[in-house]
PDB file of C-alpha atoms in Angstrom:
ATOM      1  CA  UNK A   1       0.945 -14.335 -10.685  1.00  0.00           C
ATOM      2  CA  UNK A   2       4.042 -12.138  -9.027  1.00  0.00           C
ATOM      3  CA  UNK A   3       4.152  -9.434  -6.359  1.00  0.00           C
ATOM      4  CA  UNK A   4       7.045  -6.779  -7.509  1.00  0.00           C
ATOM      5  CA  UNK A   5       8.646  -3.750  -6.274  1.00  0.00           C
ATOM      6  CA  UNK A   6       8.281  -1.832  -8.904  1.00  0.00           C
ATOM      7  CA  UNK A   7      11.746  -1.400  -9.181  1.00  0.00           C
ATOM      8  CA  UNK A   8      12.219  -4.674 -10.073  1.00  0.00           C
ATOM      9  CA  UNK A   9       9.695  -4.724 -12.657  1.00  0.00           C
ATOM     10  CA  UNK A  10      10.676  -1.043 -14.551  1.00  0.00           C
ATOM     11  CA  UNK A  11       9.344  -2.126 -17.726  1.00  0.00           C
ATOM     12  CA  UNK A  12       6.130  -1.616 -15.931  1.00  0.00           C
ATOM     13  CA  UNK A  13       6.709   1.470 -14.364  1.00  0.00           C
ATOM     14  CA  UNK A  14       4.164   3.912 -16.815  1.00  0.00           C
ATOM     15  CA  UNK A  15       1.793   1.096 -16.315  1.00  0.00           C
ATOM     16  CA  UNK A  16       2.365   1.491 -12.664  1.00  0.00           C
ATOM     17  CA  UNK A  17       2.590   4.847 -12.054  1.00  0.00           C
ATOM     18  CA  UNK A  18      -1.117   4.930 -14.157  1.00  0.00           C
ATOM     19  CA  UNK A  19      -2.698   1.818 -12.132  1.00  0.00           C
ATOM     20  CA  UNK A  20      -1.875   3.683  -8.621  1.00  0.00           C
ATOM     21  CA  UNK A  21      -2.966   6.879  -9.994  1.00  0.00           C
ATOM     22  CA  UNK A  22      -6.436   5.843 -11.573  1.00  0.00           C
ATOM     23  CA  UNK A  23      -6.913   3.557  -8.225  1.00  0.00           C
ATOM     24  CA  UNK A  24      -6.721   6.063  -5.636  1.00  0.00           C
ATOM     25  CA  UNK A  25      -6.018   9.254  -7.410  1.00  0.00           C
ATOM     26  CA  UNK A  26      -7.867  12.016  -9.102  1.00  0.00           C
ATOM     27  CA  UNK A  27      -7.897  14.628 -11.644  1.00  0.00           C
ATOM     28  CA  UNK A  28      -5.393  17.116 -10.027  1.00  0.00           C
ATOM     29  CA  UNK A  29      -2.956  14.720  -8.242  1.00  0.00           C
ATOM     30  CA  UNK A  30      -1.533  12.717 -11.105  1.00  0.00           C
ATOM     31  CA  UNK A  31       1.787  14.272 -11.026  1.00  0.00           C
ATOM     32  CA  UNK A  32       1.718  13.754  -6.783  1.00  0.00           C
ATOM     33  CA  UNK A  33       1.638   9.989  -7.568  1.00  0.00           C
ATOM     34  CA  UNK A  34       4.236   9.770 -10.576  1.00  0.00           C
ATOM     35  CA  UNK A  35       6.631  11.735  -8.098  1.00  0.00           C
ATOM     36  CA  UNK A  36       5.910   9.776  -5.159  1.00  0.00           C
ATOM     37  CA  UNK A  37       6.867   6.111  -7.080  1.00  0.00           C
ATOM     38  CA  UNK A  38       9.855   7.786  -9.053  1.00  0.00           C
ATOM     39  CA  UNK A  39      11.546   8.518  -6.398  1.00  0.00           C
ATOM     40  CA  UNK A  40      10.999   5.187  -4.574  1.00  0.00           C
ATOM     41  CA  UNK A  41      12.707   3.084  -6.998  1.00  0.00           C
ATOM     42  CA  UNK A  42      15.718   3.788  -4.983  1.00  0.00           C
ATOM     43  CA  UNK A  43      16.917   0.576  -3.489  1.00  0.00           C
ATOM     44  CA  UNK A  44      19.182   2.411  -0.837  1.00  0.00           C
ATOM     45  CA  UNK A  45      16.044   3.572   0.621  1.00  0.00           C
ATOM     46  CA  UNK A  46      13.767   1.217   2.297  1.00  0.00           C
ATOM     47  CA  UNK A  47      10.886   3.506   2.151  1.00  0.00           C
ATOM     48  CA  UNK A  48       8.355   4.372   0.407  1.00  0.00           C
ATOM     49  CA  UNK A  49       8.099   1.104  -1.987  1.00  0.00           C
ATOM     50  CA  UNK A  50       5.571   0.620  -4.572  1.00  0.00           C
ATOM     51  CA  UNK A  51       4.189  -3.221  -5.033  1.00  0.00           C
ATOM     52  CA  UNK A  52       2.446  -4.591  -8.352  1.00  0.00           C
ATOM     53  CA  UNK A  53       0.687  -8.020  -9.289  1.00  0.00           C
ATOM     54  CA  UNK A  54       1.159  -9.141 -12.510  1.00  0.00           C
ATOM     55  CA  UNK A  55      -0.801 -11.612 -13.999  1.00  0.00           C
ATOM     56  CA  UNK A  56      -0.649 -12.669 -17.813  1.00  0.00           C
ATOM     57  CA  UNK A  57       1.655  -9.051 -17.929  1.00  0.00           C
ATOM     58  CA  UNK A  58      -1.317  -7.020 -16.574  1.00  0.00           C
ATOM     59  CA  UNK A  59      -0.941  -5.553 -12.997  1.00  0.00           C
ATOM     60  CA  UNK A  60      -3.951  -6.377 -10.882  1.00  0.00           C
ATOM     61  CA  UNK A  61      -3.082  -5.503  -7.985  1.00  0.00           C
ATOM     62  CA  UNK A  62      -1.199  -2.709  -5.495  1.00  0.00           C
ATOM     63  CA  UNK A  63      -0.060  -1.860  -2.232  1.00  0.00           C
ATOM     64  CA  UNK A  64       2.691   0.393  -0.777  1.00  0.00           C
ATOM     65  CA  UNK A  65       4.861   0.878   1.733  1.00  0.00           C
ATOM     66  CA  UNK A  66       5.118   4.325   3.016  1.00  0.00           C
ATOM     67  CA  UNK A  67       6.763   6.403   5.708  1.00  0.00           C
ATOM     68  CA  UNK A  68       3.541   8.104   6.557  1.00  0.00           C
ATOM     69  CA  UNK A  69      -0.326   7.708   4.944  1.00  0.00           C
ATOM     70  CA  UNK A  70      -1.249  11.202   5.103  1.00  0.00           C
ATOM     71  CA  UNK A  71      -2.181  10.744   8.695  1.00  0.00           C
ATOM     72  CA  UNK A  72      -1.817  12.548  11.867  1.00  0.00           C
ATOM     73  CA  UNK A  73       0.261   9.691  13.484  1.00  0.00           C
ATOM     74  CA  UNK A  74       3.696  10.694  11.638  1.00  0.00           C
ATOM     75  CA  UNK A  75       5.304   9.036  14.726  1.00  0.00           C
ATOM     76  CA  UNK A  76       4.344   5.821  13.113  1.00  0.00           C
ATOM     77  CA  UNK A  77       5.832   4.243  10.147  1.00  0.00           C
ATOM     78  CA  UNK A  78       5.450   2.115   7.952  1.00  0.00           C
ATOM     79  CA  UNK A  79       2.435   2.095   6.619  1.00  0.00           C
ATOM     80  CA  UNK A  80       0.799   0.078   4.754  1.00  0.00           C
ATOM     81  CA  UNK A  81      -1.592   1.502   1.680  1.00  0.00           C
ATOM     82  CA  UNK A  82      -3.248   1.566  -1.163  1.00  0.00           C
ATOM     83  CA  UNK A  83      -4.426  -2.192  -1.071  1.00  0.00           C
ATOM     84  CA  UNK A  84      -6.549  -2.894  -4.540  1.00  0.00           C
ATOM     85  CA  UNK A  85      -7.508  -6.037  -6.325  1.00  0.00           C
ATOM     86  CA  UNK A  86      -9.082  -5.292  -9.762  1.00  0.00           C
ATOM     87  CA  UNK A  87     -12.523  -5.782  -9.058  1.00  0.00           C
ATOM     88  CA  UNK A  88     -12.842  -9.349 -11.436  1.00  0.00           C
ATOM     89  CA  UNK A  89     -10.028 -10.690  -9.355  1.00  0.00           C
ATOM     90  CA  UNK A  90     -11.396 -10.603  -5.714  1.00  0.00           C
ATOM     91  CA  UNK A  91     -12.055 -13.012  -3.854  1.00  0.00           C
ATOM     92  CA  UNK A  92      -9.324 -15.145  -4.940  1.00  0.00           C
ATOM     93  CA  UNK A  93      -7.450 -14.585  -1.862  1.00  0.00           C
ATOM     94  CA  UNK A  94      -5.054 -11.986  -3.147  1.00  0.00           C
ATOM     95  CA  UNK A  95      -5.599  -9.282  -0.702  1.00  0.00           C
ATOM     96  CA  UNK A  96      -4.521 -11.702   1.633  1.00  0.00           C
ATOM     97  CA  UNK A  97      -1.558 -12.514  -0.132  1.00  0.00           C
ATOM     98  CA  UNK A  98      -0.544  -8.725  -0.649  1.00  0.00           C
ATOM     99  CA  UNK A  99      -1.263  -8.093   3.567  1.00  0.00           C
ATOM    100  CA  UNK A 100       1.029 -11.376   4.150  1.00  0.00           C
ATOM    101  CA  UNK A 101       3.782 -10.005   1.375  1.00  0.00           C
ATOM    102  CA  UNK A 102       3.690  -6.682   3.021  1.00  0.00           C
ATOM    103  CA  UNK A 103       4.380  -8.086   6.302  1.00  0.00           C
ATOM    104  CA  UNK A 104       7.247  -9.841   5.277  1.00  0.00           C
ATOM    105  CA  UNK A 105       8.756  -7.013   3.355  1.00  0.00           C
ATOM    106  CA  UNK A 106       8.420  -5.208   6.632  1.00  0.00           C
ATOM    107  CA  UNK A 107      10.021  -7.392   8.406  1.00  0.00           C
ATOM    108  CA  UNK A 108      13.076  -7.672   6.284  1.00  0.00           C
ATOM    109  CA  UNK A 109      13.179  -3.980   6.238  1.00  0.00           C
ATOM    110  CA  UNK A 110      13.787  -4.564   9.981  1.00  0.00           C
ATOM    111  CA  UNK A 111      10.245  -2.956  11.436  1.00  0.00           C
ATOM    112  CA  UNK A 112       8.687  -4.930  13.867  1.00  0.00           C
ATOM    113  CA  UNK A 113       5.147  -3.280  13.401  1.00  0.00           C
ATOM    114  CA  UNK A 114       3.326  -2.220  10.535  1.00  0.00           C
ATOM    115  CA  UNK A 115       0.447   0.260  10.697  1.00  0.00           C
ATOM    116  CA  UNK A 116      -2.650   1.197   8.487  1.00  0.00           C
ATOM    117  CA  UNK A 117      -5.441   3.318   8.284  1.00  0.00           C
ATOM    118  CA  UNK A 118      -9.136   2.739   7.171  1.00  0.00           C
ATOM    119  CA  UNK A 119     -12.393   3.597   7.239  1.00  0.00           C
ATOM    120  CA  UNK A 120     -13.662   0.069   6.316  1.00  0.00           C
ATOM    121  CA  UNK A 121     -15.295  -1.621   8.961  1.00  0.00           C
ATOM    122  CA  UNK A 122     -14.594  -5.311   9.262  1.00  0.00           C
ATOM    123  CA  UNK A 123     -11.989  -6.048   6.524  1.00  0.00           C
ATOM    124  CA  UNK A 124      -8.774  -5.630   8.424  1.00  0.00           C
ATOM    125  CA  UNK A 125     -10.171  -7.430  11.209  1.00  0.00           C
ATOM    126  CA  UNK A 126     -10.816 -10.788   9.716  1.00  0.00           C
ATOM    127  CA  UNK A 127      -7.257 -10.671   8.362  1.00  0.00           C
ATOM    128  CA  UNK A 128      -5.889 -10.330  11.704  1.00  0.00           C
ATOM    129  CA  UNK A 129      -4.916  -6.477  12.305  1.00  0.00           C
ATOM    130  CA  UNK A 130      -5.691  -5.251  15.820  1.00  0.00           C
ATOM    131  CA  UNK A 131      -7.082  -1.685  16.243  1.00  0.00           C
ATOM    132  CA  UNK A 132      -4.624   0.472  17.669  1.00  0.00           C
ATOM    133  CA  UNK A 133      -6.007   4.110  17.922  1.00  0.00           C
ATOM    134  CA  UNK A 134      -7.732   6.843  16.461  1.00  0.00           C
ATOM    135  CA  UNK A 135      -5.776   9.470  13.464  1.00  0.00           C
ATOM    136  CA  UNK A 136      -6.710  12.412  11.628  1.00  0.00           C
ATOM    137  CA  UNK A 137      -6.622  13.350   7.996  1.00  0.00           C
ATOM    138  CA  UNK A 138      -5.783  17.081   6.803  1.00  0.00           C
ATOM    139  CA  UNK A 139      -9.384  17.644   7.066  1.00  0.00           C
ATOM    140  CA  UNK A 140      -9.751  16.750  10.460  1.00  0.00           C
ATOM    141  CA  UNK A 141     -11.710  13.227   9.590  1.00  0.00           C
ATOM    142  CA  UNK A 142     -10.645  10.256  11.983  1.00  0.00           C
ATOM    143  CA  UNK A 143      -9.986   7.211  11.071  1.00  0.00           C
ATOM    144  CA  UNK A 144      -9.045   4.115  12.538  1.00  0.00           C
ATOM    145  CA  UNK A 145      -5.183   2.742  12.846  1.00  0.00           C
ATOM    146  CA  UNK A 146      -4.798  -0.637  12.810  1.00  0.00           C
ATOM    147  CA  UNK A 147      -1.806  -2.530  13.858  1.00  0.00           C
ATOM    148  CA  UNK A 148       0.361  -5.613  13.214  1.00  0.00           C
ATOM    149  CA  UNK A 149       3.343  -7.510  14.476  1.00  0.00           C
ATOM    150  CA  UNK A 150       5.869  -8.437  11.901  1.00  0.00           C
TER     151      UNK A 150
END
């Protein structure tokens, strides 16, 4: 098992591009997530950034970097998203792997925090993220931020 930028794993980029779509996507935003990880295969930038896990050469698993999550708090960055695990592979500790990846990535991007929002209750807390405040979607739904040292 790896964790990849995508940009270091291009061969898996359509595969990518698909995986993030179908996990967090839907029918009318396809071409919102094929931009979005196109143009973060940069490496001049340090933001956004796409991650993959590959296993056997399947991905089964995300996350992402981003400059903002769709969330009121655009003073904040980065963020941390789109955390999946196909379902057959949870609970095999690789959630906690991508959380510890992305904080180290952070890090060597030279951010001393890095910020998330959810609406799950209980998750980010066991893996040691500290509630920080209160943001808004477009749609005027809060949810919580979390945040975490580098």
């Amino acid at each position: 098992m790896g964790i990849y930028e995508i940009s270091e794993k291009k061969e898996f980029l359509e595969d990518a591009i698909n995986y993030f779509w179908n996990c967090w996507g839907n029918e009318s935003n396809f071409k919102f997530y094929k931009d979005c990880i196109v143009n973060s295969l940069d490496d001049k930038k340090k933001l956004p950034k796409f991650y993959i896990v590959v296993e056997n050469h399947k991905i089964i698993g995300s996350y992402a970097l981003l400059v903002n999550d769709i969330i009121s708090r655009q003073d904040l960055m980065p963020w941390f998203a789109c955390l999946y695990v196909n379902e057959e592979m949870r609970n095999k500790k690789i959630a906690e792997k991508l959380l510890k990846h992305a904080i180290d990535q952070a890090k060597q991007k030279g951010y001393n925090n890095l910020y998330l929002s959810s609406d799950l209750e209980g998750f980010y807390e066991k893996k040691g993220w500290n509630y920080f405040c209160k943001g808004y979607n477009v749609f005027g739904e809060s949810f919580k931020i979390y945040k975490k040292r580098t």
